[in-house]
């Protein structure tokens, strides 16, 4: 009987420990299991596959210098088997996948800033990277609006800052 008295508390402690593991596993119910990149008609399509369907597009943000797009997957672990991958397609150089606590972060490293669109399709997050519009090269001809005269005096009479109807800032400059 004395042996059973010592086993019962140990058994209860072991059961509580197992319940704690189950709770932690339930909180981190999702995982990133796949990463694939394809090129389609001038766009780069990144497909991130998770074990469970996502409720919506994960929070994301962009960084200008160096150009990056980051996606934060809450309550998600990484089971991809790699932390980084060189890609080298279009403007997409590489990807990094890191985990901190119960959050996984996917970082897309870019050659330069691009427009991106993200949508959820079941267990897949589909990120489309569109190359920025081609920059317009200036022509050799310069347009002159008015010829200046050497004997004319030019001056700024007044500078005023005003708010527009849509909340935009307007700078009003009165010239001579």
JSON list of C-alpha atoms in Angstrom, two decimals:
[
{"chain": "A", "resi": 1, "resn": "UNK", "atom": "CA", "xyz": [0.00, 0.00, 0.00]},
{"chain": "A", "resi": 2, "resn": "UNK", "atom": "CA", "xyz": [2.89, 2.36, 0.70]},
{"chain": "A", "resi": 3, "resn": "UNK", "atom": "CA", "xyz": [4.22, 1.84, -2.82]},
{"chain": "A", "resi": 4, "resn": "UNK", "atom": "CA", "xyz": [0.87, 2.89, -4.33]},
{"chain": "A", "resi": 5, "resn": "UNK", "atom": "CA", "xyz": [0.88, 6.11, -2.29]},
{"chain": "A", "resi": 6, "resn": "UNK", "atom": "CA", "xyz": [4.15, 7.17, -3.98]},
{"chain": "A", "resi": 7, "resn": "UNK", "atom": "CA", "xyz": [3.06, 6.06, -7.46]},
{"chain": "A", "resi": 8, "resn": "UNK", "atom": "CA", "xyz": [-0.23, 7.97, -7.50]},
{"chain": "A", "resi": 9, "resn": "UNK", "atom": "CA", "xyz": [1.36, 11.47, -7.13]},
{"chain": "A", "resi": 10, "resn": "UNK", "atom": "CA", "xyz": [4.00, 10.55, -9.72]},
{"chain": "A", "resi": 11, "resn": "UNK", "atom": "CA", "xyz": [1.29, 9.35, -12.07]},
{"chain": "A", "resi": 12, "resn": "UNK", "atom": "CA", "xyz": [-0.70, 12.57, -11.57]},
{"chain": "A", "resi": 13, "resn": "UNK", "atom": "CA", "xyz": [2.43, 14.66, -12.23]},
{"chain": "A", "resi": 14, "resn": "UNK", "atom": "CA", "xyz": [3.15, 12.67, -15.41]},
{"chain": "A", "resi": 15, "resn": "UNK", "atom": "CA", "xyz": [-0.47, 13.16, -16.60]},
{"chain": "A", "resi": 16, "resn": "UNK", "atom": "CA", "xyz": [-0.25, 16.91, -15.97]},
{"chain": "A", "resi": 17, "resn": "UNK", "atom": "CA", "xyz": [3.04, 17.02, -17.91]},
{"chain": "A", "resi": 18, "resn": "UNK", "atom": "CA", "xyz": [1.43, 15.23, -20.88]},
{"chain": "A", "resi": 19, "resn": "UNK", "atom": "CA", "xyz": [-1.52, 17.63, -20.75]},
{"chain": "A", "resi": 20, "resn": "UNK", "atom": "CA", "xyz": [0.93, 20.55, -20.88]},
{"chain": "A", "resi": 21, "resn": "UNK", "atom": "CA", "xyz": [2.60, 19.10, -23.96]},
{"chain": "A", "resi": 22, "resn": "UNK", "atom": "CA", "xyz": [-0.82, 18.67, -25.59]},
{"chain": "A", "resi": 23, "resn": "UNK", "atom": "CA", "xyz": [-1.71, 22.30, -24.83]},
{"chain": "A", "resi": 24, "resn": "UNK", "atom": "CA", "xyz": [1.57, 23.54, -26.30]},
{"chain": "A", "resi": 25, "resn": "UNK", "atom": "CA", "xyz": [1.02, 21.42, -29.42]},
{"chain": "A", "resi": 26, "resn": "UNK", "atom": "CA", "xyz": [-2.53, 22.76, -29.77]},
{"chain": "A", "resi": 27, "resn": "UNK", "atom": "CA", "xyz": [-1.27, 26.34, -29.56]},
{"chain": "A", "resi": 28, "resn": "UNK", "atom": "CA", "xyz": [1.25, 25.67, -32.35]},
{"chain": "A", "resi": 29, "resn": "UNK", "atom": "CA", "xyz": [-1.17, 23.73, -34.49]},
{"chain": "A", "resi": 30, "resn": "UNK", "atom": "CA", "xyz": [0.18, 24.93, -37.84]},
{"chain": "A", "resi": 31, "resn": "UNK", "atom": "CA", "xyz": [3.50, 24.45, -39.58]},
{"chain": "A", "resi": 32, "resn": "UNK", "atom": "CA", "xyz": [5.19, 25.56, -42.78]},
{"chain": "A", "resi": 33, "resn": "UNK", "atom": "CA", "xyz": [5.81, 22.42, -44.81]},
{"chain": "A", "resi": 34, "resn": "UNK", "atom": "CA", "xyz": [6.47, 23.59, -48.37]},
{"chain": "A", "resi": 35, "resn": "UNK", "atom": "CA", "xyz": [8.07, 26.43, -50.34]},
{"chain": "A", "resi": 36, "resn": "UNK", "atom": "CA", "xyz": [8.02, 26.66, -54.13]},
{"chain": "A", "resi": 37, "resn": "UNK", "atom": "CA", "xyz": [8.87, 29.41, -56.65]},
{"chain": "A", "resi": 38, "resn": "UNK", "atom": "CA", "xyz": [7.71, 29.60, -60.27]},
{"chain": "A", "resi": 39, "resn": "UNK", "atom": "CA", "xyz": [7.86, 32.27, -62.95]},
{"chain": "A", "resi": 40, "resn": "UNK", "atom": "CA", "xyz": [4.65, 33.07, -64.83]},
{"chain": "A", "resi": 41, "resn": "UNK", "atom": "CA", "xyz": [4.44, 35.71, -67.58]},
{"chain": "A", "resi": 42, "resn": "UNK", "atom": "CA", "xyz": [6.87, 38.19, -66.07]},
{"chain": "A", "resi": 43, "resn": "UNK", "atom": "CA", "xyz": [5.76, 37.62, -62.45]},
{"chain": "A", "resi": 44, "resn": "UNK", "atom": "CA", "xyz": [7.34, 35.49, -59.76]},
{"chain": "A", "resi": 45, "resn": "UNK", "atom": "CA", "xyz": [4.86, 33.31, -57.85]},
{"chain": "A", "resi": 46, "resn": "UNK", "atom": "CA", "xyz": [5.88, 32.06, -54.40]},
{"chain": "A", "resi": 47, "resn": "UNK", "atom": "CA", "xyz": [3.78, 29.28, -52.86]},
{"chain": "A", "resi": 48, "resn": "UNK", "atom": "CA", "xyz": [4.09, 28.60, -49.13]},
{"chain": "A", "resi": 49, "resn": "UNK", "atom": "CA", "xyz": [2.26, 25.44, -48.00]},
{"chain": "A", "resi": 50, "resn": "UNK", "atom": "CA", "xyz": [1.14, 24.91, -44.41]},
{"chain": "A", "resi": 51, "resn": "UNK", "atom": "CA", "xyz": [-0.19, 21.81, -42.66]},
{"chain": "A", "resi": 52, "resn": "UNK", "atom": "CA", "xyz": [-3.53, 23.45, -41.77]},
{"chain": "A", "resi": 53, "resn": "UNK", "atom": "CA", "xyz": [-5.51, 26.01, -43.82]},
{"chain": "A", "resi": 54, "resn": "UNK", "atom": "CA", "xyz": [-4.81, 29.63, -42.92]},
{"chain": "A", "resi": 55, "resn": "UNK", "atom": "CA", "xyz": [-7.58, 31.98, -41.79]},
{"chain": "A", "resi": 56, "resn": "UNK", "atom": "CA", "xyz": [-6.21, 34.88, -43.84]},
{"chain": "A", "resi": 57, "resn": "UNK", "atom": "CA", "xyz": [-3.05, 36.44, -45.23]},
{"chain": "A", "resi": 58, "resn": "UNK", "atom": "CA", "xyz": [-0.45, 36.63, -42.45]},
{"chain": "A", "resi": 59, "resn": "UNK", "atom": "CA", "xyz": [0.72, 40.09, -41.36]},
{"chain": "A", "resi": 60, "resn": "UNK", "atom": "CA", "xyz": [3.47, 41.31, -43.67]},
{"chain": "A", "resi": 61, "resn": "UNK", "atom": "CA", "xyz": [5.66, 44.33, -44.26]},
{"chain": "A", "resi": 62, "resn": "UNK", "atom": "CA", "xyz": [8.29, 45.58, -46.68]},
{"chain": "A", "resi": 63, "resn": "UNK", "atom": "CA", "xyz": [11.75, 47.04, -46.12]},
{"chain": "A", "resi": 64, "resn": "UNK", "atom": "CA", "xyz": [13.19, 49.43, -48.71]},
{"chain": "A", "resi": 65, "resn": "UNK", "atom": "CA", "xyz": [16.92, 49.13, -48.09]},
{"chain": "A", "resi": 66, "resn": "UNK", "atom": "CA", "xyz": [17.83, 46.33, -48.49]},
{"chain": "A", "resi": 67, "resn": "UNK", "atom": "CA", "xyz": [14.67, 45.41, -50.39]},
{"chain": "A", "resi": 68, "resn": "UNK", "atom": "CA", "xyz": [12.74, 42.70, -48.52]},
{"chain": "A", "resi": 69, "resn": "UNK", "atom": "CA", "xyz": [9.24, 41.45, -47.88]},
{"chain": "A", "resi": 70, "resn": "UNK", "atom": "CA", "xyz": [8.55, 39.69, -44.56]},
{"chain": "A", "resi": 71, "resn": "UNK", "atom": "CA", "xyz": [5.54, 37.54, -43.59]},
{"chain": "A", "resi": 72, "resn": "UNK", "atom": "CA", "xyz": [4.84, 36.64, -39.94]},
{"chain": "A", "resi": 73, "resn": "UNK", "atom": "CA", "xyz": [3.01, 33.36, -39.34]},
{"chain": "A", "resi": 74, "resn": "UNK", "atom": "CA", "xyz": [1.59, 33.40, -35.78]},
{"chain": "A", "resi": 75, "resn": "UNK", "atom": "CA", "xyz": [1.31, 30.09, -33.88]},
{"chain": "A", "resi": 76, "resn": "UNK", "atom": "CA", "xyz": [3.28, 28.36, -36.62]},
{"chain": "A", "resi": 77, "resn": "UNK", "atom": "CA", "xyz": [6.46, 26.30, -36.58]},
{"chain": "A", "resi": 78, "resn": "UNK", "atom": "CA", "xyz": [8.80, 25.64, -39.47]},
{"chain": "A", "resi": 79, "resn": "UNK", "atom": "CA", "xyz": [9.08, 22.07, -40.69]},
{"chain": "A", "resi": 80, "resn": "UNK", "atom": "CA", "xyz": [10.62, 22.91, -44.04]},
{"chain": "A", "resi": 81, "resn": "UNK", "atom": "CA", "xyz": [13.99, 21.29, -43.35]},
{"chain": "A", "resi": 82, "resn": "UNK", "atom": "CA", "xyz": [15.97, 24.36, -44.40]},
{"chain": "A", "resi": 83, "resn": "UNK", "atom": "CA", "xyz": [16.36, 27.92, -43.12]},
{"chain": "A", "resi": 84, "resn": "UNK", "atom": "CA", "xyz": [17.50, 29.57, -46.35]},
{"chain": "A", "resi": 85, "resn": "UNK", "atom": "CA", "xyz": [17.35, 29.01, -50.08]},
{"chain": "A", "resi": 86, "resn": "UNK", "atom": "CA", "xyz": [19.02, 30.81, -52.99]},
{"chain": "A", "resi": 87, "resn": "UNK", "atom": "CA", "xyz": [16.46, 31.46, -55.72]},
{"chain": "A", "resi": 88, "resn": "UNK", "atom": "CA", "xyz": [17.80, 33.88, -58.34]},
{"chain": "A", "resi": 89, "resn": "UNK", "atom": "CA", "xyz": [14.60, 34.26, -60.39]},
{"chain": "A", "resi": 90, "resn": "UNK", "atom": "CA", "xyz": [13.65, 37.74, -61.56]},
{"chain": "A", "resi": 91, "resn": "UNK", "atom": "CA", "xyz": [13.87, 40.21, -58.68]},
{"chain": "A", "resi": 92, "resn": "UNK", "atom": "CA", "xyz": [13.80, 37.44, -56.02]},
{"chain": "A", "resi": 93, "resn": "UNK", "atom": "CA", "xyz": [17.32, 36.63, -54.78]},
{"chain": "A", "resi": 94, "resn": "UNK", "atom": "CA", "xyz": [16.68, 34.30, -51.84]},
{"chain": "A", "resi": 95, "resn": "UNK", "atom": "CA", "xyz": [14.45, 33.43, -48.90]},
{"chain": "A", "resi": 96, "resn": "UNK", "atom": "CA", "xyz": [15.06, 32.99, -45.20]},
{"chain": "A", "resi": 97, "resn": "UNK", "atom": "CA", "xyz": [12.77, 31.22, -42.75]},
{"chain": "A", "resi": 98, "resn": "UNK", "atom": "CA", "xyz": [13.31, 31.75, -39.02]},
{"chain": "A", "resi": 99, "resn": "UNK", "atom": "CA", "xyz": [11.37, 30.86, -35.92]},
{"chain": "A", "resi": 100, "resn": "UNK", "atom": "CA", "xyz": [11.13, 32.77, -32.66]},
{"chain": "A", "resi": 101, "resn": "UNK", "atom": "CA", "xyz": [8.86, 31.37, -29.98]},
{"chain": "A", "resi": 102, "resn": "UNK", "atom": "CA", "xyz": [5.50, 30.48, -31.51]},
{"chain": "A", "resi": 103, "resn": "UNK", "atom": "CA", "xyz": [5.99, 32.62, -34.63]},
{"chain": "A", "resi": 104, "resn": "UNK", "atom": "CA", "xyz": [7.67, 31.81, -37.94]},
{"chain": "A", "resi": 105, "resn": "UNK", "atom": "CA", "xyz": [8.91, 34.61, -40.22]},
{"chain": "A", "resi": 106, "resn": "UNK", "atom": "CA", "xyz": [9.45, 34.22, -43.96]},
{"chain": "A", "resi": 107, "resn": "UNK", "atom": "CA", "xyz": [11.72, 36.87, -45.50]},
{"chain": "A", "resi": 108, "resn": "UNK", "atom": "CA", "xyz": [11.94, 37.27, -49.27]},
{"chain": "A", "resi": 109, "resn": "UNK", "atom": "CA", "xyz": [15.22, 39.02, -50.20]},
{"chain": "A", "resi": 110, "resn": "UNK", "atom": "CA", "xyz": [14.86, 41.08, -53.38]},
{"chain": "A", "resi": 111, "resn": "UNK", "atom": "CA", "xyz": [17.21, 42.75, -55.87]},
{"chain": "A", "resi": 112, "resn": "UNK", "atom": "CA", "xyz": [15.03, 45.87, -55.75]},
{"chain": "A", "resi": 113, "resn": "UNK", "atom": "CA", "xyz": [11.60, 46.84, -54.48]},
{"chain": "A", "resi": 114, "resn": "UNK", "atom": "CA", "xyz": [8.64, 45.20, -56.25]},
{"chain": "A", "resi": 115, "resn": "UNK", "atom": "CA", "xyz": [4.88, 45.28, -55.98]},
{"chain": "A", "resi": 116, "resn": "UNK", "atom": "CA", "xyz": [3.53, 42.20, -54.24]},
{"chain": "A", "resi": 117, "resn": "UNK", "atom": "CA", "xyz": [0.12, 40.66, -53.75]},
{"chain": "A", "resi": 118, "resn": "UNK", "atom": "CA", "xyz": [-0.70, 37.86, -51.32]},
{"chain": "A", "resi": 119, "resn": "UNK", "atom": "CA", "xyz": [-3.74, 35.62, -51.09]},
{"chain": "A", "resi": 120, "resn": "UNK", "atom": "CA", "xyz": [-4.70, 32.43, -49.28]},
{"chain": "A", "resi": 121, "resn": "UNK", "atom": "CA", "xyz": [-5.88, 29.37, -51.19]},
{"chain": "A", "resi": 122, "resn": "UNK", "atom": "CA", "xyz": [-6.65, 26.69, -48.60]},
{"chain": "A", "resi": 123, "resn": "UNK", "atom": "CA", "xyz": [-3.33, 25.54, -47.16]},
{"chain": "A", "resi": 124, "resn": "UNK", "atom": "CA", "xyz": [-1.33, 27.72, -49.57]},
{"chain": "A", "resi": 125, "resn": "UNK", "atom": "CA", "xyz": [-0.20, 31.31, -49.24]},
{"chain": "A", "resi": 126, "resn": "UNK", "atom": "CA", "xyz": [0.37, 32.55, -52.79]},
{"chain": "A", "resi": 127, "resn": "UNK", "atom": "CA", "xyz": [2.61, 35.60, -53.12]},
{"chain": "A", "resi": 128, "resn": "UNK", "atom": "CA", "xyz": [2.88, 37.24, -56.54]},
{"chain": "A", "resi": 129, "resn": "UNK", "atom": "CA", "xyz": [5.84, 39.55, -57.14]},
{"chain": "A", "resi": 130, "resn": "UNK", "atom": "CA", "xyz": [5.42, 41.94, -60.05]},
{"chain": "A", "resi": 131, "resn": "UNK", "atom": "CA", "xyz": [8.42, 43.77, -61.46]},
{"chain": "A", "resi": 132, "resn": "UNK", "atom": "CA", "xyz": [8.18, 47.53, -61.06]},
{"chain": "A", "resi": 133, "resn": "UNK", "atom": "CA", "xyz": [7.16, 49.45, -64.17]},
{"chain": "A", "resi": 134, "resn": "UNK", "atom": "CA", "xyz": [10.06, 50.24, -66.44]},
{"chain": "A", "resi": 135, "resn": "UNK", "atom": "CA", "xyz": [11.52, 53.61, -65.69]},
{"chain": "A", "resi": 136, "resn": "UNK", "atom": "CA", "xyz": [11.11, 56.29, -68.33]},
{"chain": "A", "resi": 137, "resn": "UNK", "atom": "CA", "xyz": [14.40, 57.53, -69.71]},
{"chain": "A", "resi": 138, "resn": "UNK", "atom": "CA", "xyz": [14.54, 61.28, -70.24]},
{"chain": "A", "resi": 139, "resn": "UNK", "atom": "CA", "xyz": [14.77, 62.42, -73.83]},
{"chain": "A", "resi": 140, "resn": "UNK", "atom": "CA", "xyz": [17.67, 64.48, -75.14]},
{"chain": "A", "resi": 141, "resn": "UNK", "atom": "CA", "xyz": [15.42, 67.52, -75.58]},
{"chain": "A", "resi": 142, "resn": "UNK", "atom": "CA", "xyz": [14.72, 69.79, -72.63]},
{"chain": "A", "resi": 143, "resn": "UNK", "atom": "CA", "xyz": [11.46, 71.72, -72.53]},
{"chain": "A", "resi": 144, "resn": "UNK", "atom": "CA", "xyz": [11.77, 75.40, -71.60]},
{"chain": "A", "resi": 145, "resn": "UNK", "atom": "CA", "xyz": [8.66, 77.07, -70.26]},
{"chain": "A", "resi": 146, "resn": "UNK", "atom": "CA", "xyz": [9.87, 80.65, -70.21]},
{"chain": "A", "resi": 147, "resn": "UNK", "atom": "CA", "xyz": [13.17, 82.20, -71.08]},
{"chain": "A", "resi": 148, "resn": "UNK", "atom": "CA", "xyz": [14.77, 84.09, -68.21]},
{"chain": "A", "resi": 149, "resn": "UNK", "atom": "CA", "xyz": [16.26, 87.54, -68.62]},
{"chain": "A", "resi": 150, "resn": "UNK", "atom": "CA", "xyz": [19.47, 88.62, -66.96]},
{"chain": "A", "resi": 151, "resn": "UNK", "atom": "CA", "xyz": [18.10, 92.04, -65.99]},
{"chain": "A", "resi": 152, "resn": "UNK", "atom": "CA", "xyz": [14.91, 90.68, -64.32]},
{"chain": "A", "resi": 153, "resn": "UNK", "atom": "CA", "xyz": [14.72, 90.34, -60.55]},
{"chain": "A", "resi": 154, "resn": "UNK", "atom": "CA", "xyz": [13.13, 87.15, -59.34]},
{"chain": "A", "resi": 155, "resn": "UNK", "atom": "CA", "xyz": [12.06, 86.66, -55.77]},
{"chain": "A", "resi": 156, "resn": "UNK", "atom": "CA", "xyz": [9.86, 84.46, -53.60]},
{"chain": "A", "resi": 157, "resn": "UNK", "atom": "CA", "xyz": [7.09, 86.60, -52.12]},
{"chain": "A", "resi": 158, "resn": "UNK", "atom": "CA", "xyz": [5.37, 84.09, -49.83]},
{"chain": "A", "resi": 159, "resn": "UNK", "atom": "CA", "xyz": [5.42, 80.41, -48.85]},
{"chain": "A", "resi": 160, "resn": "UNK", "atom": "CA", "xyz": [2.38, 78.81, -47.24]},
{"chain": "A", "resi": 161, "resn": "UNK", "atom": "CA", "xyz": [1.51, 75.26, -46.19]},
{"chain": "A", "resi": 162, "resn": "UNK", "atom": "CA", "xyz": [-2.13, 74.18, -46.40]},
{"chain": "A", "resi": 163, "resn": "UNK", "atom": "CA", "xyz": [-4.09, 70.96, -45.94]},
{"chain": "A", "resi": 164, "resn": "UNK", "atom": "CA", "xyz": [-6.16, 69.70, -48.89]},
{"chain": "A", "resi": 165, "resn": "UNK", "atom": "CA", "xyz": [-9.64, 68.18, -48.72]},
{"chain": "A", "resi": 166, "resn": "UNK", "atom": "CA", "xyz": [-8.27, 64.62, -48.66]},
{"chain": "A", "resi": 167, "resn": "UNK", "atom": "CA", "xyz": [-5.73, 65.43, -45.92]},
{"chain": "A", "resi": 168, "resn": "UNK", "atom": "CA", "xyz": [-2.86, 65.90, -48.38]},
{"chain": "A", "resi": 169, "resn": "UNK", "atom": "CA", "xyz": [-0.25, 68.59, -47.80]},
{"chain": "A", "resi": 170, "resn": "UNK", "atom": "CA", "xyz": [-0.10, 71.53, -50.22]},
{"chain": "A", "resi": 171, "resn": "UNK", "atom": "CA", "xyz": [2.79, 73.93, -50.48]},
{"chain": "A", "resi": 172, "resn": "UNK", "atom": "CA", "xyz": [1.77, 77.27, -52.03]},
{"chain": "A", "resi": 173, "resn": "UNK", "atom": "CA", "xyz": [4.61, 79.51, -53.27]},
{"chain": "A", "resi": 174, "resn": "UNK", "atom": "CA", "xyz": [4.02, 83.07, -54.55]},
{"chain": "A", "resi": 175, "resn": "UNK", "atom": "CA", "xyz": [6.69, 84.29, -56.95]},
{"chain": "A", "resi": 176, "resn": "UNK", "atom": "CA", "xyz": [7.44, 87.76, -58.25]}
]
